Amino acid sequence: GKIKKFITLPSFYGFQLMIFTLLILVLGIISTWWVAVLAFMVINAFQWGLSKIDEGYQLDIIKSSKFKATLLSTGSQIDQAVGAVSSFGIGFVINRVSYQYGFLYSGIVFLAILFPLFLYIVHRYKAGFYKNTEAVSSAMPAEKRGLGNSLSD
């Protein structure tokens, strides 16, 4: 709830894209063990903390569908499959080259795949496809907040 009231869908996904890319690239650049441990802790904390907000945005988008549970479980299965393939890819590169290059390449691939998807979400948001996810703030005009200004509203 509260975070979704102030942050738009594109801002939320842009923040995640920036944070996760930066942290994965830190794993690829820094060789100090305690920095790597700290980066993993921060990645897991963000992933765990932001997952419920993400789920809330997804529910807002699919709220009119009668297949909500199916859509959410399919998304979870896709997450698991991507995680498995990514883990295999990172492990393969780590085994062949090094730990750092495994995460460096992972961060680059992560950005190369997700940045176009982020742009697609921004485009669809601006086109009005995600009206159910709009942030509500006092700076937003009353009409956009659904408050209207006539008695017939």
PDB file of N, CA, C and O in Angstrom, residues 6-81:
ATOM      1  N   PHE A   6       2.669   6.635  -3.758  1.00  0.00           N
ATOM      2  CA  PHE A   6       3.573   7.731  -4.091  1.00  0.00           C
ATOM      3  C   PHE A   6       4.525   7.441  -5.246  1.00  0.00           C
ATOM      4  O   PHE A   6       5.168   8.355  -5.739  1.00  0.00           O
ATOM      5  N   ILE A   7       4.636   6.185  -5.645  1.00  0.00           N
ATOM      6  CA  ILE A   7       5.582   5.809  -6.686  1.00  0.00           C
ATOM      7  C   ILE A   7       4.826   5.196  -7.859  1.00  0.00           C
ATOM      8  O   ILE A   7       4.053   4.264  -7.678  1.00  0.00           O
ATOM      9  N   THR A   8       5.079   5.709  -9.054  1.00  0.00           N
ATOM     10  CA  THR A   8       4.427   5.159 -10.233  1.00  0.00           C
ATOM     11  C   THR A   8       5.051   3.820 -10.611  1.00  0.00           C
ATOM     12  O   THR A   8       6.170   3.498 -10.182  1.00  0.00           O
ATOM     13  N   LEU A   9       4.349   3.066 -11.421  1.00  0.00           N
ATOM     14  CA  LEU A   9       4.851   1.775 -11.882  1.00  0.00           C
ATOM     15  C   LEU A   9       6.200   1.910 -12.603  1.00  0.00           C
ATOM     16  O   LEU A   9       7.138   1.179 -12.268  1.00  0.00           O
ATOM     17  N   PRO A  10       6.338   2.837 -13.563  1.00  0.00           N
ATOM     18  CA  PRO A  10       7.655   2.976 -14.206  1.00  0.00           C
ATOM     19  C   PRO A  10       8.765   3.385 -13.234  1.00  0.00           C
ATOM     20  O   PRO A  10       9.896   2.901 -13.345  1.00  0.00           O
ATOM     21  N   SER A  11       8.465   4.241 -12.266  1.00  0.00           N
ATOM     22  CA  SER A  11       9.477   4.632 -11.280  1.00  0.00           C
ATOM     23  C   SER A  11       9.908   3.435 -10.445  1.00  0.00           C
ATOM     24  O   SER A  11      11.090   3.262 -10.150  1.00  0.00           O
ATOM     25  N   PHE A  12       8.947   2.609 -10.069  1.00  0.00           N
ATOM     26  CA  PHE A  12       9.239   1.423  -9.267  1.00  0.00           C
ATOM     27  C   PHE A  12      10.150   0.464 -10.030  1.00  0.00           C
ATOM     28  O   PHE A  12      11.178   0.020  -9.520  1.00  0.00           O
ATOM     29  N   TYR A  13       9.786   0.167 -11.277  1.00  0.00           N
ATOM     30  CA  TYR A  13      10.609  -0.761 -12.060  1.00  0.00           C
ATOM     31  C   TYR A  13      11.944  -0.134 -12.452  1.00  0.00           C
ATOM     32  O   TYR A  13      12.959  -0.830 -12.529  1.00  0.00           O
ATOM     33  N   GLY A  14      11.977   1.162 -12.684  1.00  0.00           N
ATOM     34  CA  GLY A  14      13.238   1.845 -12.973  1.00  0.00           C
ATOM     35  C   GLY A  14      14.183   1.787 -11.787  1.00  0.00           C
ATOM     36  O   GLY A  14      15.387   1.558 -11.949  1.00  0.00           O
ATOM     37  N   PHE A  15      13.633   1.989 -10.591  1.00  0.00           N
ATOM     38  CA  PHE A  15      14.433   1.894  -9.363  1.00  0.00           C
ATOM     39  C   PHE A  15      15.022   0.493  -9.221  1.00  0.00           C
ATOM     40  O   PHE A  15      16.215   0.336  -8.945  1.00  0.00           O
ATOM     41  N   GLN A  16      14.193  -0.521  -9.430  1.00  0.00           N
ATOM     42  CA  GLN A  16      14.678  -1.899  -9.322  1.00  0.00           C
ATOM     43  C   GLN A  16      15.759  -2.190 -10.357  1.00  0.00           C
ATOM     44  O   GLN A  16      16.773  -2.815 -10.037  1.00  0.00           O
ATOM     45  N   LEU A  17      15.523  -1.755 -11.586  1.00  0.00           N
ATOM     46  CA  LEU A  17      16.501  -1.990 -12.649  1.00  0.00           C
ATOM     47  C   LEU A  17      17.841  -1.363 -12.292  1.00  0.00           C
ATOM     48  O   LEU A  17      18.897  -1.995 -12.427  1.00  0.00           O
ATOM     49  N   MET A  18      17.805  -0.147 -11.792  1.00  0.00           N
ATOM     50  CA  MET A  18      19.025   0.563 -11.427  1.00  0.00           C
ATOM     51  C   MET A  18      19.740  -0.119 -10.253  1.00  0.00           C
ATOM     52  O   MET A  18      20.947  -0.384 -10.309  1.00  0.00           O
ATOM     53  N   ILE A  19      19.008  -0.399  -9.195  1.00  0.00           N
ATOM     54  CA  ILE A  19      19.607  -0.983  -7.990  1.00  0.00           C
ATOM     55  C   ILE A  19      20.193  -2.367  -8.260  1.00  0.00           C
ATOM     56  O   ILE A  19      21.341  -2.644  -7.899  1.00  0.00           O
ATOM     57  N   PHE A  20      19.399  -3.246  -8.893  1.00  0.00           N
ATOM     58  CA  PHE A  20      19.882  -4.613  -9.110  1.00  0.00           C
ATOM     59  C   PHE A  20      21.038  -4.660 -10.108  1.00  0.00           C
ATOM     60  O   PHE A  20      21.990  -5.418  -9.913  1.00  0.00           O
ATOM     61  N   THR A  21      20.984  -3.844 -11.156  1.00  0.00           N
ATOM     62  CA  THR A  21      22.105  -3.802 -12.107  1.00  0.00           C
ATOM     63  C   THR A  21      23.362  -3.317 -11.399  1.00  0.00           C
ATOM     64  O   THR A  21      24.434  -3.917 -11.539  1.00  0.00           O
ATOM     65  N   LEU A  22      23.244  -2.253 -10.627  1.00  0.00           N
ATOM     66  CA  LEU A  22      24.390  -1.710  -9.906  1.00  0.00           C
ATOM     67  C   LEU A  22      24.982  -2.749  -8.948  1.00  0.00           C
ATOM     68  O   LEU A  22      26.199  -2.956  -8.928  1.00  0.00           O
ATOM     69  N   LEU A  23      24.136  -3.417  -8.182  1.00  0.00           N
ATOM     70  CA  LEU A  23      24.639  -4.389  -7.207  1.00  0.00           C
ATOM     71  C   LEU A  23      25.273  -5.605  -7.875  1.00  0.00           C
ATOM     72  O   LEU A  23      26.291  -6.124  -7.402  1.00  0.00           O
ATOM     73  N   ILE A  24      24.694  -6.062  -8.983  1.00  0.00           N
ATOM     74  CA  ILE A  24      25.285  -7.199  -9.697  1.00  0.00           C
ATOM     75  C   ILE A  24      26.618  -6.797 -10.313  1.00  0.00           C
ATOM     76  O   ILE A  24      27.590  -7.563 -10.282  1.00  0.00           O
ATOM     77  N   LEU A  25      26.686  -5.574 -10.841  1.00  0.00           N
ATOM     78  CA  LEU A  25      27.956  -5.100 -11.392  1.00  0.00           C
ATOM     79  C   LEU A  25      29.008  -4.913 -10.297  1.00  0.00           C
ATOM     80  O   LEU A  25      30.198  -5.147 -10.535  1.00  0.00           O
ATOM     81  N   VAL A  26      28.583  -4.523  -9.098  1.00  0.00           N
ATOM     82  CA  VAL A  26      29.519  -4.421  -7.967  1.00  0.00           C
ATOM     83  C   VAL A  26      30.138  -5.787  -7.702  1.00  0.00           C
ATOM     84  O   VAL A  26      31.342  -5.903  -7.462  1.00  0.00           O
ATOM     85  N   LEU A  27      29.318  -6.846  -7.778  1.00  0.00           N
ATOM     86  CA  LEU A  27      29.847  -8.200  -7.586  1.00  0.00           C
ATOM     87  C   LEU A  27      30.876  -8.552  -8.655  1.00  0.00           C
ATOM     88  O   LEU A  27      31.797  -9.333  -8.405  1.00  0.00           O
ATOM     89  N   GLY A  28      30.720  -7.974  -9.848  1.00  0.00           N
ATOM     90  CA  GLY A  28      31.657  -8.251 -10.927  1.00  0.00           C
ATOM     91  C   GLY A  28      32.903  -7.398 -10.899  1.00  0.00           C
ATOM     92  O   GLY A  28      33.893  -7.739 -11.535  1.00  0.00           O
ATOM     93  N   ILE A  29      32.866  -6.300 -10.185  1.00  0.00           N
ATOM     94  CA  ILE A  29      34.005  -5.367 -10.192  1.00  0.00           C
ATOM     95  C   ILE A  29      34.868  -5.511  -8.940  1.00  0.00           C
ATOM     96  O   ILE A  29      36.088  -5.446  -9.005  1.00  0.00           O
ATOM     97  N   ILE A  30      34.224  -5.726  -7.793  1.00  0.00           N
ATOM     98  CA  ILE A  30      34.931  -5.752  -6.512  1.00  0.00           C
ATOM     99  C   ILE A  30      35.358  -7.184  -6.181  1.00  0.00           C
ATOM    100  O   ILE A  30      34.583  -8.123  -6.310  1.00  0.00           O
ATOM    101  N   SER A  31      36.591  -7.323  -5.709  1.00  0.00           N
ATOM    102  CA  SER A  31      37.089  -8.658  -5.354  1.00  0.00           C
ATOM    103  C   SER A  31      37.167  -8.876  -3.842  1.00  0.00           C
ATOM    104  O   SER A  31      37.515  -9.964  -3.397  1.00  0.00           O
ATOM    105  N   THR A  32      36.838  -7.868  -3.067  1.00  0.00           N
ATOM    106  CA  THR A  32      36.888  -7.987  -1.612  1.00  0.00           C
ATOM    107  C   THR A  32      35.722  -8.847  -1.141  1.00  0.00           C
ATOM    108  O   THR A  32      34.564  -8.574  -1.485  1.00  0.00           O
ATOM    109  N   TRP A  33      36.012  -9.863  -0.337  1.00  0.00           N
ATOM    110  CA  TRP A  33      34.973 -10.821   0.044  1.00  0.00           C
ATOM    111  C   TRP A  33      33.849 -10.195   0.844  1.00  0.00           C
ATOM    112  O   TRP A  33      32.682 -10.526   0.663  1.00  0.00           O
ATOM    113  N   TRP A  34      34.165  -9.265   1.762  1.00  0.00           N
ATOM    114  CA  TRP A  34      33.116  -8.699   2.604  1.00  0.00           C
ATOM    115  C   TRP A  34      32.196  -7.770   1.812  1.00  0.00           C
ATOM    116  O   TRP A  34      31.024  -7.620   2.146  1.00  0.00           O
ATOM    117  N   VAL A  35      32.711  -7.154   0.748  1.00  0.00           N
ATOM    118  CA  VAL A  35      31.865  -6.330  -0.117  1.00  0.00           C
ATOM    119  C   VAL A  35      30.896  -7.234  -0.889  1.00  0.00           C
ATOM    120  O   VAL A  35      29.724  -6.899  -1.062  1.00  0.00           O
ATOM    121  N   ALA A  36      31.399  -8.389  -1.341  1.00  0.00           N
ATOM    122  CA  ALA A  36      30.542  -9.346  -2.042  1.00  0.00           C
ATOM    123  C   ALA A  36      29.436  -9.859  -1.117  1.00  0.00           C
ATOM    124  O   ALA A  36      28.263  -9.940  -1.511  1.00  0.00           O
ATOM    125  N   VAL A  37      29.796 -10.165   0.127  1.00  0.00           N
ATOM    126  CA  VAL A  37      28.792 -10.628   1.099  1.00  0.00           C
ATOM    127  C   VAL A  37      27.759  -9.535   1.350  1.00  0.00           C
ATOM    128  O   VAL A  37      26.544  -9.793   1.358  1.00  0.00           O
ATOM    129  N   LEU A  38      28.214  -8.321   1.538  1.00  0.00           N
ATOM    130  CA  LEU A  38      27.312  -7.190   1.753  1.00  0.00           C
ATOM    131  C   LEU A  38      26.401  -6.971   0.542  1.00  0.00           C
ATOM    132  O   LEU A  38      25.196  -6.738   0.693  1.00  0.00           O
ATOM    133  N   ALA A  39      26.967  -7.067  -0.665  1.00  0.00           N
ATOM    134  CA  ALA A  39      26.166  -6.893  -1.884  1.00  0.00           C
ATOM    135  C   ALA A  39      25.090  -7.971  -1.974  1.00  0.00           C
ATOM    136  O   ALA A  39      23.928  -7.677  -2.307  1.00  0.00           O
ATOM    137  N   PHE A  40      25.431  -9.223  -1.660  1.00  0.00           N
ATOM    138  CA  PHE A  40      24.441 -10.293  -1.670  1.00  0.00           C
ATOM    139  C   PHE A  40      23.347 -10.043  -0.633  1.00  0.00           C
ATOM    140  O   PHE A  40      22.162 -10.296  -0.881  1.00  0.00           O
ATOM    141  N   MET A  41      23.729  -9.567   0.528  1.00  0.00           N
ATOM    142  CA  MET A  41      22.737  -9.271   1.574  1.00  0.00           C
ATOM    143  C   MET A  41      21.782  -8.168   1.118  1.00  0.00           C
ATOM    144  O   MET A  41      20.568  -8.273   1.303  1.00  0.00           O
ATOM    145  N   VAL A  42      22.326  -7.123   0.514  1.00  0.00           N
ATOM    146  CA  VAL A  42      21.490  -6.014   0.044  1.00  0.00           C
ATOM    147  C   VAL A  42      20.587  -6.472  -1.102  1.00  0.00           C
ATOM    148  O   VAL A  42      19.408  -6.126  -1.144  1.00  0.00           O
ATOM    149  N   ILE A  43      21.122  -7.277  -2.038  1.00  0.00           N
ATOM    150  CA  ILE A  43      20.312  -7.804  -3.134  1.00  0.00           C
ATOM    151  C   ILE A  43      19.139  -8.609  -2.584  1.00  0.00           C
ATOM    152  O   ILE A  43      17.987  -8.415  -2.998  1.00  0.00           O
ATOM    153  N   ASN A  44      19.420  -9.499  -1.642  1.00  0.00           N
ATOM    154  CA  ASN A  44      18.349 -10.330  -1.067  1.00  0.00           C
ATOM    155  C   ASN A  44      17.343  -9.498  -0.287  1.00  0.00           C
ATOM    156  O   ASN A  44      16.138  -9.753  -0.352  1.00  0.00           O
ATOM    157  N   ALA A  45      17.821  -8.499   0.433  1.00  0.00           N
ATOM    158  CA  ALA A  45      16.909  -7.640   1.197  1.00  0.00           C
ATOM    159  C   ALA A  45      15.990  -6.862   0.263  1.00  0.00           C
ATOM    160  O   ALA A  45      14.777  -6.799   0.483  1.00  0.00           O
ATOM    161  N   PHE A  46      16.556  -6.276  -0.788  1.00  0.00           N
ATOM    162  CA  PHE A  46      15.728  -5.554  -1.755  1.00  0.00           C
ATOM    163  C   PHE A  46      14.757  -6.488  -2.461  1.00  0.00           C
ATOM    164  O   PHE A  46      13.589  -6.167  -2.651  1.00  0.00           O
ATOM    165  N   GLN A  47      15.254  -7.643  -2.857  1.00  0.00           N
ATOM    166  CA  GLN A  47      14.403  -8.597  -3.570  1.00  0.00           C
ATOM    167  C   GLN A  47      13.230  -9.030  -2.687  1.00  0.00           C
ATOM    168  O   GLN A  47      12.086  -9.079  -3.136  1.00  0.00           O
ATOM    169  N   TRP A  48      13.503  -9.329  -1.454  1.00  0.00           N
ATOM    170  CA  TRP A  48      12.455  -9.751  -0.533  1.00  0.00           C
ATOM    171  C   TRP A  48      11.502  -8.594  -0.232  1.00  0.00           C
ATOM    172  O   TRP A  48      10.287  -8.760  -0.263  1.00  0.00           O
ATOM    173  N   GLY A  49      12.040  -7.433   0.037  1.00  0.00           N
ATOM    174  CA  GLY A  49      11.211  -6.293   0.400  1.00  0.00           C
ATOM    175  C   GLY A  49      10.368  -5.757  -0.741  1.00  0.00           C
ATOM    176  O   GLY A  49       9.218  -5.365  -0.551  1.00  0.00           O
ATOM    177  N   LEU A  50      10.931  -5.730  -1.946  1.00  0.00           N
ATOM    178  CA  LEU A  50      10.208  -5.165  -3.081  1.00  0.00           C
ATOM    179  C   LEU A  50       9.257  -6.155  -3.743  1.00  0.00           C
ATOM    180  O   LEU A  50       8.400  -5.756  -4.523  1.00  0.00           O
ATOM    181  N   SER A  51       9.384  -7.445  -3.412  1.00  0.00           N
ATOM    182  CA  SER A  51       8.534  -8.443  -4.070  1.00  0.00           C
ATOM    183  C   SER A  51       7.061  -8.253  -3.745  1.00  0.00           C
ATOM    184  O   SER A  51       6.199  -8.443  -4.608  1.00  0.00           O
ATOM    185  N   LYS A  52       6.742  -7.859  -2.541  1.00  0.00           N
ATOM    186  CA  LYS A  52       5.327  -7.650  -2.170  1.00  0.00           C
ATOM    187  C   LYS A  52       4.754  -6.419  -2.849  1.00  0.00           C
ATOM    188  O   LYS A  52       3.586  -6.391  -3.225  1.00  0.00           O
ATOM    189  N   ILE A  53       5.568  -5.390  -3.013  1.00  0.00           N
ATOM    190  CA  ILE A  53       5.107  -4.197  -3.727  1.00  0.00           C
ATOM    191  C   ILE A  53       4.859  -4.555  -5.188  1.00  0.00           C
ATOM    192  O   ILE A  53       3.852  -4.173  -5.774  1.00  0.00           O
ATOM    193  N   ASP A  54       5.787  -5.313  -5.765  1.00  0.00           N
ATOM    194  CA  ASP A  54       5.640  -5.760  -7.145  1.00  0.00           C
ATOM    195  C   ASP A  54       4.369  -6.590  -7.311  1.00  0.00           C
ATOM    196  O   ASP A  54       3.620  -6.415  -8.269  1.00  0.00           O
ATOM    197  N   GLU A  55       4.130  -7.474  -6.371  1.00  0.00           N
ATOM    198  CA  GLU A  55       2.912  -8.298  -6.412  1.00  0.00           C
ATOM    199  C   GLU A  55       1.659  -7.416  -6.343  1.00  0.00           C
ATOM    200  O   GLU A  55       0.665  -7.684  -7.010  1.00  0.00           O
ATOM    201  N   GLY A  56       1.714  -6.358  -5.555  1.00  0.00           N
ATOM    202  CA  GLY A  56       0.592  -5.423  -5.472  1.00  0.00           C
ATOM    203  C   GLY A  56       0.336  -4.733  -6.804  1.00  0.00           C
ATOM    204  O   GLY A  56      -0.814  -4.589  -7.227  1.00  0.00           O
ATOM    205  N   TYR A  57       1.412  -4.310  -7.485  1.00  0.00           N
ATOM    206  CA  TYR A  57       1.259  -3.709  -8.812  1.00  0.00           C
ATOM    207  C   TYR A  57       0.662  -4.728  -9.788  1.00  0.00           C
ATOM    208  O   TYR A  57      -0.215  -4.401 -10.588  1.00  0.00           O
ATOM    209  N   GLN A  58       1.145  -5.960  -9.725  1.00  0.00           N
ATOM    210  CA  GLN A  58       0.624  -6.998 -10.620  1.00  0.00           C
ATOM    211  C   GLN A  58      -0.862  -7.235 -10.361  1.00  0.00           C
ATOM    212  O   GLN A  58      -1.648  -7.377 -11.308  1.00  0.00           O
ATOM    213  N   LEU A  59      -1.245  -7.283  -9.089  1.00  0.00           N
ATOM    214  CA  LEU A  59      -2.665  -7.478  -8.763  1.00  0.00           C
ATOM    215  C   LEU A  59      -3.516  -6.321  -9.257  1.00  0.00           C
ATOM    216  O   LEU A  59      -4.647  -6.522  -9.710  1.00  0.00           O
ATOM    217  N   ASP A  60      -2.991  -5.102  -9.178  1.00  0.00           N
ATOM    218  CA  ASP A  60      -3.720  -3.951  -9.707  1.00  0.00           C
ATOM    219  C   ASP A  60      -3.939  -4.085 -11.209  1.00  0.00           C
ATOM    220  O   ASP A  60      -4.994  -3.729 -11.727  1.00  0.00           O
ATOM    221  N   ILE A  61      -2.944  -4.588 -11.912  1.00  0.00           N
ATOM    222  CA  ILE A  61      -3.029  -4.725 -13.363  1.00  0.00           C
ATOM    223  C   ILE A  61      -4.023  -5.815 -13.753  1.00  0.00           C
ATOM    224  O   ILE A  61      -4.797  -5.654 -14.694  1.00  0.00           O
ATOM    225  N   ILE A  62      -4.028  -6.928 -13.017  1.00  0.00           N
ATOM    226  CA  ILE A  62      -4.873  -8.065 -13.406  1.00  0.00           C
ATOM    227  C   ILE A  62      -6.142  -8.175 -12.570  1.00  0.00           C
ATOM    228  O   ILE A  62      -6.827  -9.189 -12.625  1.00  0.00           O
ATOM    229  N   LYS A  63      -6.488  -7.130 -11.840  1.00  0.00           N
ATOM    230  CA  LYS A  63      -7.616  -7.236 -10.904  1.00  0.00           C
ATOM    231  C   LYS A  63      -8.940  -7.585 -11.572  1.00  0.00           C
ATOM    232  O   LYS A  63      -9.785  -8.200 -10.957  1.00  0.00           O
ATOM    233  N   SER A  64      -9.126  -7.249 -12.831  1.00  0.00           N
ATOM    234  CA  SER A  64     -10.389  -7.563 -13.492  1.00  0.00           C
ATOM    235  C   SER A  64     -10.404  -8.967 -14.099  1.00  0.00           C
ATOM    236  O   SER A  64     -11.440  -9.432 -14.549  1.00  0.00           O
ATOM    237  N   SER A  65      -9.273  -9.649 -14.092  1.00  0.00           N
ATOM    238  CA  SER A  65      -9.199 -10.991 -14.658  1.00  0.00           C
ATOM    239  C   SER A  65      -9.721 -12.032 -13.671  1.00  0.00           C
ATOM    240  O   SER A  65      -9.496 -11.929 -12.466  1.00  0.00           O
ATOM    241  N   LYS A  66     -10.397 -13.035 -14.194  1.00  0.00           N
ATOM    242  CA  LYS A  66     -10.861 -14.118 -13.322  1.00  0.00           C
ATOM    243  C   LYS A  66      -9.785 -15.193 -13.155  1.00  0.00           C
ATOM    244  O   LYS A  66      -9.985 -16.173 -12.471  1.00  0.00           O
ATOM    245  N   PHE A  67      -8.626 -14.979 -13.779  1.00  0.00           N
ATOM    246  CA  PHE A  67      -7.522 -15.937 -13.701  1.00  0.00           C
ATOM    247  C   PHE A  67      -6.353 -15.388 -12.898  1.00  0.00           C
ATOM    248  O   PHE A  67      -5.191 -15.669 -13.200  1.00  0.00           O
ATOM    249  N   LYS A  68      -6.629 -14.611 -11.858  1.00  0.00           N
ATOM    250  CA  LYS A  68      -5.563 -13.979 -11.067  1.00  0.00           C
ATOM    251  C   LYS A  68      -4.564 -14.999 -10.526  1.00  0.00           C
ATOM    252  O   LYS A  68      -3.360 -14.828 -10.658  1.00  0.00           O
ATOM    253  N   ALA A  69      -5.072 -16.047  -9.892  1.00  0.00           N
ATOM    254  CA  ALA A  69      -4.176 -17.044  -9.287  1.00  0.00           C
ATOM    255  C   ALA A  69      -3.317 -17.713 -10.346  1.00  0.00           C
ATOM    256  O   ALA A  69      -2.121 -17.933 -10.140  1.00  0.00           O
ATOM    257  N   THR A  70      -3.910 -18.010 -11.490  1.00  0.00           N
ATOM    258  CA  THR A  70      -3.160 -18.648 -12.567  1.00  0.00           C
ATOM    259  C   THR A  70      -2.081 -17.711 -13.100  1.00  0.00           C
ATOM    260  O   THR A  70      -0.933 -18.120 -13.310  1.00  0.00           O
ATOM    261  N   LEU A  71      -2.428 -16.450 -13.293  1.00  0.00           N
ATOM    262  CA  LEU A  71      -1.451 -15.480 -13.794  1.00  0.00           C
ATOM    263  C   LEU A  71      -0.307 -15.285 -12.810  1.00  0.00           C
ATOM    264  O   LEU A  71       0.859 -15.219 -13.201  1.00  0.00           O
ATOM    265  N   LEU A  72      -0.619 -15.190 -11.524  1.00  0.00           N
ATOM    266  CA  LEU A  72       0.437 -15.011 -10.521  1.00  0.00           C
ATOM    267  C   LEU A  72       1.322 -16.247 -10.411  1.00  0.00           C
ATOM    268  O   LEU A  72       2.541 -16.138 -10.284  1.00  0.00           O
ATOM    269  N   SER A  73       0.727 -17.451 -10.457  1.00  0.00           N
ATOM    270  CA  SER A  73       1.539 -18.664 -10.340  1.00  0.00           C
ATOM    271  C   SER A  73       2.380 -18.871 -11.596  1.00  0.00           C
ATOM    272  O   SER A  73       3.509 -19.355 -11.509  1.00  0.00           O
ATOM    273  N   THR A  74       1.860 -18.489 -12.758  1.00  0.00           N
ATOM    274  CA  THR A  74       2.646 -18.575 -13.985  1.00  0.00           C
ATOM    275  C   THR A  74       3.844 -17.635 -13.898  1.00  0.00           C
ATOM    276  O   THR A  74       4.962 -18.002 -14.275  1.00  0.00           O
ATOM    277  N   GLY A  75       3.616 -16.435 -13.394  1.00  0.00           N
ATOM    278  CA  GLY A  75       4.718 -15.491 -13.202  1.00  0.00           C
ATOM    279  C   GLY A  75       5.773 -16.050 -12.268  1.00  0.00           C
ATOM    280  O   GLY A  75       6.970 -15.901 -12.502  1.00  0.00           O
ATOM    281  N   SER A  76       5.332 -16.713 -11.215  1.00  0.00           N
ATOM    282  CA  SER A  76       6.266 -17.317 -10.267  1.00  0.00           C
ATOM    283  C   SER A  76       7.062 -18.443 -10.932  1.00  0.00           C
ATOM    284  O   SER A  76       8.265 -18.576 -10.695  1.00  0.00           O
ATOM    285  N   GLN A  77       6.402 -19.237 -11.752  1.00  0.00           N
ATOM    286  CA  GLN A  77       7.100 -20.321 -12.457  1.00  0.00           C
ATOM    287  C   GLN A  77       8.130 -19.762 -13.437  1.00  0.00           C
ATOM    288  O   GLN A  77       9.230 -20.303 -13.573  1.00  0.00           O
ATOM    289  N   ILE A  78       7.774 -18.669 -14.108  1.00  0.00           N
ATOM    290  CA  ILE A  78       8.721 -18.030 -15.031  1.00  0.00           C
ATOM    291  C   ILE A  78       9.923 -17.498 -14.244  1.00  0.00           C
ATOM    292  O   ILE A  78      11.072 -17.656 -14.667  1.00  0.00           O
ATOM    293  N   ASP A  79       9.665 -16.884 -13.078  1.00  0.00           N
ATOM    294  CA  ASP A  79      10.765 -16.417 -12.219  1.00  0.00           C
ATOM    295  C   ASP A  79      11.698 -17.556 -11.844  1.00  0.00           C
ATOM    296  O   ASP A  79      12.930 -17.401 -11.877  1.00  0.00           O
ATOM    297  N   GLN A  80      11.124 -18.696 -11.473  1.00  0.00           N
ATOM    298  CA  GLN A  80      11.930 -19.855 -11.087  1.00  0.00           C
ATOM    299  C   GLN A  80      12.754 -20.376 -12.263  1.00  0.00           C
ATOM    300  O   GLN A  80      13.931 -20.713 -12.105  1.00  0.00           O
ATOM    301  N   ALA A  81      12.150 -20.428 -13.456  1.00  0.00           N
ATOM    302  CA  ALA A  81      12.862 -20.913 -14.641  1.00  0.00           C
ATOM    303  C   ALA A  81      13.998 -19.963 -15.019  1.00  0.00           C
ATOM    304  O   ALA A  81      15.116 -20.406 -15.324  1.00  0.00           O
TER     305      ALA A  81
END
